[in-house]
Coordinates of C-alpha atoms (C1' of nucleotides) in Angstrom, one line a residue:
Chain C
M1 CA -3.3 20.9 -58.5
L2 CA -5.5 23.4 -56.7
S3 CA -5.9 26.5 -58.8
T4 CA -9.0 27.8 -57.0
T5 CA -7.8 27.6 -53.5
T6 CA -10.4 30.0 -52.1
L7 CA -13.2 28.0 -53.5
A8 CA -11.7 24.8 -52.1
C9 CA -11.6 26.4 -48.6
T10 CA -15.3 27.0 -48.5
L11 CA -16.1 23.5 -49.7
V12 CA -13.8 22.0 -47.1
A13 CA -16.1 22.4 -44.1
V14 CA -18.8 20.5 -45.9
S15 CA -16.8 17.7 -47.4
E16 CA -14.3 16.9 -44.7
A17 CA -13.9 13.3 -45.6
S18 CA -13.0 13.9 -49.3
A19 CA -9.7 14.1 -51.1
R20 CA -7.4 17.0 -50.1
P21 CA -9.5 19.5 -48.2
Y22 CA -7.0 20.6 -45.5
H23 CA -3.9 22.7 -45.2
H24 CA -6.4 25.1 -44.1
G25 CA -10.1 24.7 -43.8
N26 CA -11.8 23.7 -40.5
L27 CA -9.0 21.7 -39.0
R28 CA -10.3 22.0 -35.5
S29 CA -13.6 20.3 -36.2
A30 CA -11.9 17.7 -38.5
L31 CA -9.6 16.8 -35.7
L32 CA -12.5 16.5 -33.2
A33 CA -14.5 14.3 -35.6
Q34 CA -11.6 12.0 -36.2
A35 CA -10.8 11.9 -32.5
E36 CA -14.3 10.9 -31.6
L37 CA -14.1 8.2 -34.2
V38 CA -10.9 6.8 -32.8
V39 CA -11.9 7.0 -29.2
G40 CA -15.3 5.4 -29.9
E41 CA -13.6 2.5 -31.7
H42 CA -10.4 1.9 -29.8
G43 CA -10.7 3.8 -26.6
V44 CA -9.0 6.9 -25.2
E45 CA -5.7 5.2 -24.6
A46 CA -5.4 4.6 -28.4
L47 CA -5.7 8.2 -29.2
S48 CA -2.5 9.8 -30.6
L49 CA -2.2 13.4 -31.7
R50 CA 0.3 12.5 -34.4
E51 CA -2.0 9.8 -35.9
L52 CA -4.9 12.2 -35.8
A53 CA -2.9 14.8 -37.7
R54 CA -1.9 12.1 -40.2
A55 CA -5.4 10.8 -40.7
V56 CA -6.6 14.4 -41.3
G57 CA -3.7 15.1 -43.7
V58 CA -1.8 17.6 -41.8
S59 CA 1.7 17.8 -40.2
H60 CA 2.0 16.7 -36.6
G61 CA 2.6 20.2 -35.4
A62 CA -0.5 21.6 -36.9
P63 CA -3.1 20.6 -34.2
R64 CA -1.2 22.9 -31.8
R65 CA -2.9 26.0 -33.2
H66 CA -6.3 24.6 -32.2
F67 CA -5.5 22.6 -29.1
P68 CA -2.5 23.6 -27.0
D69 CA -2.1 20.0 -26.0
K70 CA -3.8 16.6 -25.9
Q71 CA -5.7 17.4 -22.8
A72 CA -7.3 20.4 -24.4
L73 CA -8.5 18.2 -27.3
L74 CA -10.0 15.7 -24.8
E75 CA -11.8 18.5 -23.0
A76 CA -13.3 19.8 -26.3
L77 CA -14.5 16.2 -26.9
A78 CA -16.0 16.0 -23.5
V79 CA -17.9 19.2 -24.1
E80 CA -19.3 17.8 -27.3
G81 CA -20.3 14.6 -25.3
F82 CA -22.2 16.6 -22.7
D83 CA -24.0 18.6 -25.3
R84 CA -25.1 15.4 -27.1
L85 CA -26.1 13.8 -23.8
T86 CA -28.2 16.9 -22.9
R87 CA -30.1 16.6 -26.2
E88 CA -30.8 12.9 -25.7
L89 CA -32.0 13.4 -22.1
E90 CA -34.4 16.2 -23.1
A91 CA -35.7 14.2 -26.0
A92 CA -36.4 11.3 -23.8
L93 CA -38.3 13.4 -21.3
Q94 CA -40.3 15.1 -24.1
E95 CA -41.2 11.7 -25.5
A96 CA -42.4 10.5 -22.1
G97 CA -44.8 13.4 -22.2
D98 CA -47.0 13.8 -19.1
A99 CA -46.8 10.2 -18.0
A100 CA -46.6 9.3 -14.4
F101 CA -43.6 10.5 -12.4
A102 CA -42.1 7.0 -12.1
E103 CA -42.3 6.5 -15.8
R104 CA -40.7 9.8 -16.5
V105 CA -37.9 8.9 -14.1
E106 CA -37.4 5.6 -15.9
A107 CA -37.4 7.3 -19.3
L108 CA -34.6 9.6 -18.2
A109 CA -32.7 6.8 -16.5
G110 CA -33.0 4.7 -19.7
A111 CA -31.8 7.5 -21.9
Y112 CA -28.7 8.1 -19.8
V113 CA -27.8 4.5 -19.5
R114 CA -28.3 3.9 -23.2
F115 CA -26.1 6.8 -24.0
A116 CA -23.3 5.7 -21.6
T117 CA -23.3 2.1 -22.6
R118 CA -23.3 2.9 -26.3
Q119 CA -20.3 5.2 -26.1
P120 CA -18.4 4.1 -23.0
A121 CA -15.1 5.6 -24.1
L122 CA -16.7 9.0 -24.6
V123 CA -18.3 8.9 -21.2
D124 CA -14.9 8.1 -19.8
V125 CA -13.5 11.2 -21.5
M126 CA -16.4 13.3 -20.2
F127 CA -15.8 12.4 -16.6
A128 CA -12.1 12.1 -16.6
A129 CA -11.9 15.6 -18.1
K130 CA -14.2 16.9 -15.4
H131 CA -11.9 15.3 -12.9
R132 CA -8.7 17.2 -13.6
A133 CA -9.4 20.6 -15.3
P134 CA -11.5 23.3 -13.8
D135 CA -12.5 24.3 -17.4
A136 CA -15.4 26.8 -17.5
T137 CA -17.0 25.7 -20.8
L138 CA -16.8 22.1 -19.8
H139 CA -18.3 22.8 -16.4
E140 CA -21.2 24.6 -18.0
A141 CA -21.8 21.8 -20.5
A142 CA -22.0 19.3 -17.7
G143 CA -24.3 21.6 -15.8
R144 CA -26.7 21.7 -18.8
A145 CA -26.8 18.0 -18.8
S146 CA -27.6 17.7 -15.1
A147 CA -30.3 20.4 -15.4
A148 CA -32.6 17.8 -17.1
M149 CA -32.4 15.6 -14.0
Q150 CA -32.9 18.5 -11.6
G151 CA -36.0 19.6 -13.4
L152 CA -37.5 16.1 -13.1
I153 CA -36.8 16.0 -9.4
A154 CA -38.7 19.3 -9.1
E155 CA -41.7 17.6 -10.8
G156 CA -41.7 14.8 -8.3
L157 CA -41.7 17.2 -5.4
A158 CA -44.5 19.3 -7.0
T159 CA -46.7 16.2 -7.4
G160 CA -45.9 15.0 -3.9
E161 CA -44.4 11.7 -5.2
L162 CA -41.1 12.4 -3.7
D163 CA -40.1 12.9 -0.1
A164 CA -39.5 16.7 0.2
D165 CA -37.1 16.2 3.0
D166 CA -34.0 16.1 0.9
P167 CA -34.6 16.1 -2.8
Q168 CA -30.9 16.5 -3.6
A169 CA -30.2 13.2 -1.9
F170 CA -32.6 11.4 -4.2
A171 CA -31.0 13.0 -7.2
T172 CA -27.6 11.9 -6.0
A173 CA -28.7 8.4 -5.3
L174 CA -30.4 8.1 -8.7
F175 CA -27.4 9.3 -10.6
A176 CA -25.2 7.1 -8.6
V177 CA -27.1 3.9 -9.4
L178 CA -27.2 4.8 -13.1
Q179 CA -23.5 5.6 -13.2
G180 CA -22.8 2.4 -11.3
L181 CA -24.9 0.2 -13.6
V182 CA -23.1 1.7 -16.5
S183 CA -19.8 0.8 -14.9
L184 CA -21.0 -2.8 -14.3
S185 CA -22.2 -3.1 -17.9
N186 CA -19.2 -1.6 -19.5
G187 CA -17.0 -3.7 -17.2
G188 CA -18.7 -6.9 -18.5
M189 CA -20.2 -7.6 -15.1
L190 CA -23.7 -7.1 -16.3
P191 CA -25.0 -8.7 -19.5
A192 CA -26.0 -6.1 -22.0
A193 CA -29.4 -7.8 -22.5
E194 CA -30.3 -7.3 -18.9
I195 CA -29.4 -3.7 -18.6
D196 CA -32.8 -2.2 -19.3
A197 CA -34.6 -4.5 -16.8
T198 CA -31.9 -3.8 -14.2
V199 CA -32.2 -0.1 -14.6
A200 CA -36.0 -0.3 -14.2
D201 CA -35.6 -2.5 -11.1
A202 CA -33.0 -0.3 -9.4
T203 CA -34.8 3.0 -10.0
G204 CA -38.0 1.3 -8.8
R205 CA -36.3 0.4 -5.5
L206 CA -35.0 3.9 -5.1
L207 CA -38.4 5.5 -5.8
R208 CA -40.2 3.1 -3.4
G209 CA -37.6 4.0 -0.8
S210 CA -38.0 7.7 -1.4
R211 CA -41.7 8.2 -1.1
P212 CA -43.1 10.4 1.7
A213 CA -43.5 8.2 4.8
A214 CA -47.1 9.5 5.4
Chain Y
M1 CA -2.6 -14.1 10.8
L2 CA 0.4 -13.9 8.4
S3 CA 1.2 -17.0 6.5
T4 CA 4.8 -17.8 6.0
T5 CA 4.9 -16.7 2.4
T6 CA 3.4 -13.4 3.2
L7 CA 6.0 -12.9 5.9
A8 CA 8.8 -13.6 3.4
C9 CA 7.4 -11.1 1.0
T10 CA 7.1 -8.5 3.6
L11 CA 10.8 -8.9 4.5
V12 CA 11.8 -8.4 0.9
A13 CA 9.6 -5.4 0.7
V14 CA 11.2 -3.9 3.7
S15 CA 14.8 -4.1 2.4
E16 CA 13.8 -2.9 -1.1
A17 CA 14.7 0.7 -0.4
S18 CA 18.2 -0.2 0.7
A19 CA 21.5 -0.5 -1.2
R20 CA 21.8 -3.2 -3.9
P21 CA 19.4 -6.0 -3.4
Y22 CA 18.6 -6.7 -7.1
H23 CA 20.4 -8.2 -10.0
H24 CA 18.6 -11.0 -8.5
G25 CA 16.4 -10.9 -5.5
N26 CA 12.6 -10.5 -5.7
L27 CA 12.4 -8.2 -8.7
R28 CA 8.8 -9.2 -9.3
S29 CA 7.4 -8.0 -6.0
A30 CA 9.7 -4.9 -6.0
L31 CA 8.3 -3.9 -9.3
L32 CA 4.8 -4.4 -8.0
A33 CA 5.4 -2.4 -4.9
Q34 CA 6.9 0.5 -6.8
A35 CA 4.1 0.3 -9.4
E36 CA 1.5 0.6 -6.7
L37 CA 3.3 3.6 -5.2
V38 CA 3.4 5.4 -8.6
V39 CA -0.2 4.5 -9.5
G40 CA -1.4 5.6 -6.1
E41 CA 0.4 8.9 -6.3
H42 CA 0.1 9.9 -9.9
G43 CA -2.5 7.7 -11.5
V44 CA -2.2 4.8 -14.0
E45 CA -1.4 7.0 -17.0
A46 CA 1.8 8.1 -15.2
L47 CA 3.1 4.5 -15.0
S48 CA 6.1 3.7 -17.1
L49 CA 7.8 0.4 -17.2
R50 CA 11.1 2.0 -18.0
E51 CA 10.8 4.4 -15.0
L52 CA 9.8 1.5 -12.8
A53 CA 12.9 -0.4 -13.8
R54 CA 15.0 2.6 -13.2
A55 CA 13.5 3.2 -9.7
V56 CA 14.2 -0.4 -8.8
G57 CA 17.7 -0.3 -10.1
V58 CA 17.5 -2.6 -13.0
S59 CA 17.7 -2.4 -16.8
H60 CA 14.6 -1.6 -18.8
G61 CA 14.5 -5.0 -20.3
A62 CA 14.5 -6.8 -17.0
P63 CA 10.8 -6.6 -16.1
R64 CA 10.1 -8.7 -19.1
R65 CA 11.1 -11.9 -17.3
H66 CA 8.3 -11.3 -14.7
F67 CA 5.7 -9.5 -16.7
P68 CA 5.4 -10.2 -20.5
D69 CA 4.1 -6.6 -21.0
K70 CA 2.7 -3.6 -19.2
Q71 CA -0.8 -5.1 -19.2
A72 CA 0.4 -8.1 -17.3
L73 CA 1.9 -6.0 -14.6
L74 CA -1.4 -4.1 -14.3
E75 CA -3.3 -7.3 -13.9
A76 CA -1.0 -8.4 -11.1
L77 CA -1.7 -5.1 -9.5
A78 CA -5.4 -5.6 -9.9
V79 CA -5.2 -9.0 -8.2
E80 CA -3.4 -7.5 -5.2
G81 CA -6.1 -4.8 -5.1
F82 CA -9.0 -7.3 -5.0
D83 CA -7.2 -9.4 -2.3
R84 CA -6.8 -6.3 -0.1
L85 CA -10.4 -5.3 -0.7
T86 CA -11.6 -8.7 0.3
R87 CA -9.7 -8.5 3.5
E88 CA -11.1 -5.0 4.3
L89 CA -14.7 -6.1 3.6
E90 CA -14.5 -9.2 5.7
A91 CA -12.9 -7.2 8.5
A92 CA -15.8 -4.6 8.4
L93 CA -18.4 -7.4 8.6
Q94 CA -16.6 -9.0 11.4
E95 CA -16.5 -5.7 13.3
A96 CA -20.2 -5.2 12.7
G97 CA -20.7 -8.5 14.5
D98 CA -24.4 -9.5 14.8
A99 CA -25.9 -6.1 14.5
A100 CA -29.1 -5.5 12.7
F101 CA -29.1 -6.4 9.0
A102 CA -29.3 -2.8 7.9
E103 CA -26.3 -1.9 10.0
R104 CA -24.3 -4.7 8.6
V105 CA -25.2 -3.6 5.0
E106 CA -24.0 -0.1 5.9
A107 CA -20.8 -1.4 7.4
L108 CA -20.0 -3.3 4.2
A109 CA -21.0 -0.3 2.0
G110 CA -18.9 2.0 4.1
A111 CA -15.9 -0.3 3.9
Y112 CA -16.1 -0.5 0.1
V113 CA -16.6 3.2 -0.5
R114 CA -13.7 4.0 1.9
F115 CA -11.4 1.6 0.1
A116 CA -12.4 3.0 -3.3
T117 CA -12.1 6.6 -2.5
R118 CA -8.8 6.3 -0.7
Q119 CA -7.2 4.5 -3.6
P120 CA -9.1 5.6 -6.7
A121 CA -6.4 4.8 -9.2
L122 CA -6.0 1.3 -7.9
V123 CA -9.7 0.7 -8.3
D124 CA -9.5 2.0 -11.8
V125 CA -6.8 -0.6 -12.5
M126 CA -8.9 -3.3 -10.9
F127 CA -11.9 -2.7 -13.0
A128 CA -10.1 -1.7 -16.2
A129 CA -8.1 -5.0 -16.0
K130 CA -11.3 -7.0 -15.5
H131 CA -12.6 -5.3 -18.5
R132 CA -10.1 -6.5 -21.1
A133 CA -8.4 -9.6 -20.0
P134 CA -10.2 -12.9 -19.3
D135 CA -7.5 -13.7 -16.8
A136 CA -8.3 -16.6 -14.5
T137 CA -6.5 -15.5 -11.3
L138 CA -7.9 -12.0 -11.7
H139 CA -11.4 -13.4 -12.1
E140 CA -11.0 -15.5 -9.0
A141 CA -9.7 -12.6 -6.9
A142 CA -12.6 -10.5 -8.0
G143 CA -14.9 -13.4 -7.1
R144 CA -13.5 -13.6 -3.6
A145 CA -14.3 -9.9 -3.1
S146 CA -17.9 -10.2 -4.2
A147 CA -18.4 -13.3 -2.1
A148 CA -18.5 -11.1 1.0
M149 CA -21.5 -9.2 -0.4
Q150 CA -23.3 -12.3 -1.5
G151 CA -23.0 -13.7 2.0
L152 CA -24.6 -10.6 3.4
I153 CA -27.5 -10.9 1.0
A154 CA -28.0 -14.5 2.1
E155 CA -28.3 -13.2 5.7
G156 CA -30.9 -10.7 4.8
L157 CA -33.0 -13.4 3.1
A158 CA -32.6 -15.7 6.1
T159 CA -33.9 -13.1 8.5
G160 CA -36.7 -12.0 6.2
E161 CA -35.5 -8.5 5.9
L162 CA -35.0 -8.7 2.2
D163 CA -37.6 -9.4 -0.5
A164 CA -36.8 -13.0 -1.5
D165 CA -38.2 -12.3 -5.0
D166 CA -34.9 -11.5 -6.6
P167 CA -32.0 -11.3 -4.2
Q168 CA -29.5 -10.8 -7.0
A169 CA -31.3 -7.7 -8.1
F170 CA -30.8 -6.1 -4.7
A171 CA -27.1 -7.0 -4.7
T172 CA -26.7 -5.5 -8.2
A173 CA -28.5 -2.3 -7.2
L174 CA -26.5 -2.0 -4.0
F175 CA -23.1 -2.5 -5.7
A176 CA -24.2 -0.1 -8.4
V177 CA -25.0 2.8 -6.0
L178 CA -21.7 2.3 -4.2
Q179 CA -19.7 2.2 -7.4
G180 CA -21.6 5.3 -8.6
L181 CA -21.0 7.2 -5.4
V182 CA -17.4 6.4 -5.7
S183 CA -17.4 7.7 -9.2
L184 CA -19.1 10.9 -8.1
S185 CA -16.7 11.4 -5.2
N186 CA -13.5 10.6 -7.2
G187 CA -14.8 12.9 -10.0
G188 CA -15.1 15.8 -7.6
M189 CA -18.9 15.9 -7.9
L190 CA -19.5 14.8 -4.3
P191 CA -17.6 16.5 -1.5
A192 CA -15.5 14.0 0.4
A193 CA -17.0 15.2 3.7
E194 CA -20.4 14.1 2.6
I195 CA -19.6 10.7 1.3
D196 CA -20.3 8.7 4.4
A197 CA -23.7 10.4 5.0
T198 CA -24.6 10.0 1.3
V199 CA -23.7 6.3 1.4
A200 CA -25.9 5.8 4.4
D201 CA -28.7 7.7 2.8
A202 CA -28.6 5.8 -0.5
T203 CA -28.3 2.3 1.0
G204 CA -31.2 3.3 3.3
R205 CA -33.4 4.1 0.3
L206 CA -32.5 0.9 -1.4
L207 CA -33.2 -1.2 1.7
R208 CA -36.5 0.5 2.3
G209 CA -37.4 -0.1 -1.3
S210 CA -36.4 -3.8 -1.1
R211 CA -38.4 -5.0 1.9
P212 CA -41.0 -7.6 1.5
A213 CA -44.3 -6.0 0.5
A214 CA -46.3 -7.9 3.1
Chain X
dA1 C1' 17.5 -18.6 -14.9
dC2 C1' 17.9 -13.9 -14.9
dC3 C1' 19.6 -9.6 -16.6
dT4 C1' 21.9 -6.1 -20.0
dG5 C1' 22.0 -2.9 -23.8
dA6 C1' 21.4 -1.8 -28.5
dA7 C1' 17.7 -1.4 -31.8
dC8 C1' 13.0 -0.3 -33.7
dA9 C1' 9.0 2.1 -34.2
dC10 C1' 6.4 4.9 -31.9
dC11 C1' 4.9 9.1 -28.7
dG12 C1' 3.9 14.6 -27.0
dT13 C1' 5.8 19.0 -27.1
dT14 C1' 8.6 22.9 -28.7
dC15 C1' 10.0 26.1 -32.0
dA16 C1' 12.2 28.2 -35.8
dA17 C1' 10.9 28.9 -40.4
dG18 C1' 7.9 29.1 -44.2
dT19 C1' 3.3 30.9 -46.8
Chain M
dA1 C1' -3.1 33.4 -39.2
dC2 C1' -2.0 28.9 -40.0
dC3 C1' 1.0 25.3 -41.1
dT4 C1' 5.7 22.6 -41.8
dG5 C1' 9.6 19.9 -40.3
dA6 C1' 13.5 19.2 -37.5
dA7 C1' 14.7 18.4 -32.8
dC8 C1' 14.3 16.7 -27.9
dA9 C1' 13.2 13.7 -24.5
dC10 C1' 10.6 10.3 -23.7
dC11 C1' 7.8 5.5 -24.4
dG12 C1' 6.9 -0.2 -25.0
dT13 C1' 8.7 -4.1 -27.0
dT14 C1' 12.1 -7.2 -29.1
dC15 C1' 16.2 -9.8 -29.0
dA16 C1' 21.0 -11.1 -29.2
dA17 C1' 24.4 -11.4 -25.9
dG18 C1' 26.3 -11.8 -21.4
dT19 C1' 26.6 -14.1 -16.3

DNA sequence: ACCTGAACACCGTTCAAGT
DNA sequence: ACCTGAACACCGTTCAAGT
């Protein structure tokens, strides 16, 4: 069938979805891509290594070369999630330009909540993975995502729109509301149509309650 | 305090660990008790119907008479969780007596966060179950728990300490911060020692940002 | 009414063996 | 270096059959 195996290999990485690309080729990224698809569509609990291997056209033992076990694959997925989140947060802040501090906070908040409500299962994987494994690359990926928020807090302090008493406390409270609203929305306790308005309202309360007393 | 039915159940639960109570006996509550134990100790993902049956001294097919499938057992567990939460919230409010509104809010907040951080896996089950099944008894149990919070909001409105503009929005924001702080804590992103102070700080910001403008 | 036990179709993980 | 395929010890669910 395949006489020019070497040529096939180089094409593999590009045309993952096509006919018979595997057996070797970039199995690792093919598995990750398929895993993200399954998780996004049916949730983490529906993910099966054997089905993944099948979908990608490889024997069930093959994934082991790239991911020692299921948990390792989930961690790799989590890293990808954090990287994508970081990009979306930074893009949102860039788009907000040099608007007022409150508007920039809301832009960041909206971007986070949009990301998390559109891919709830991925966010589950991201935080569940953080929970159990002290993986270095995962921790760094999460750190890059939170850096966007830390930077914004620094802005608020610089412009005096934030109480300088305990800036970290504001960051924590803000992230907590967002994460909580995501939980409510993904749990069906908050209508999807109301999420944007609710995010704006909640961050508003937090900002009002965090202004310097003077 | 204890109704007669509750008493009966407690007695069954006590003799569970002894010699040969099953084959008939209260298999349903024995399974639930054991499930709660396993979930609390090793998480939901470690729960196996077969192991549960084994632990309780019954064949693996037996649970089926009481719970059509695994999901049904988890829902029953969730109902128990909501009932217990309701009791703890009401107890906390009672203990706070007729203290100032802010203090009563903090008492409720503290009780919720304590419950959720002490039994993270149970809370997972509670909200995951709400997520997928439109089960009536589960929905009612969750409703009873949220009634405590709704009542408190009504108090704040009555005493004029809360902006009457949109009381539901305050309730949502409050519950969201709490749920978010629980996520952070359970995810290892917030040191357990700091949780109480952080809850007080965050609810404080929310209250300050929710007072009538006048 | 309640429980047993075989059966079915799945898992994740391991490991010799192939190329 | 990367992959296969048999093997092992588990699952959840179904269903005839027992008491």
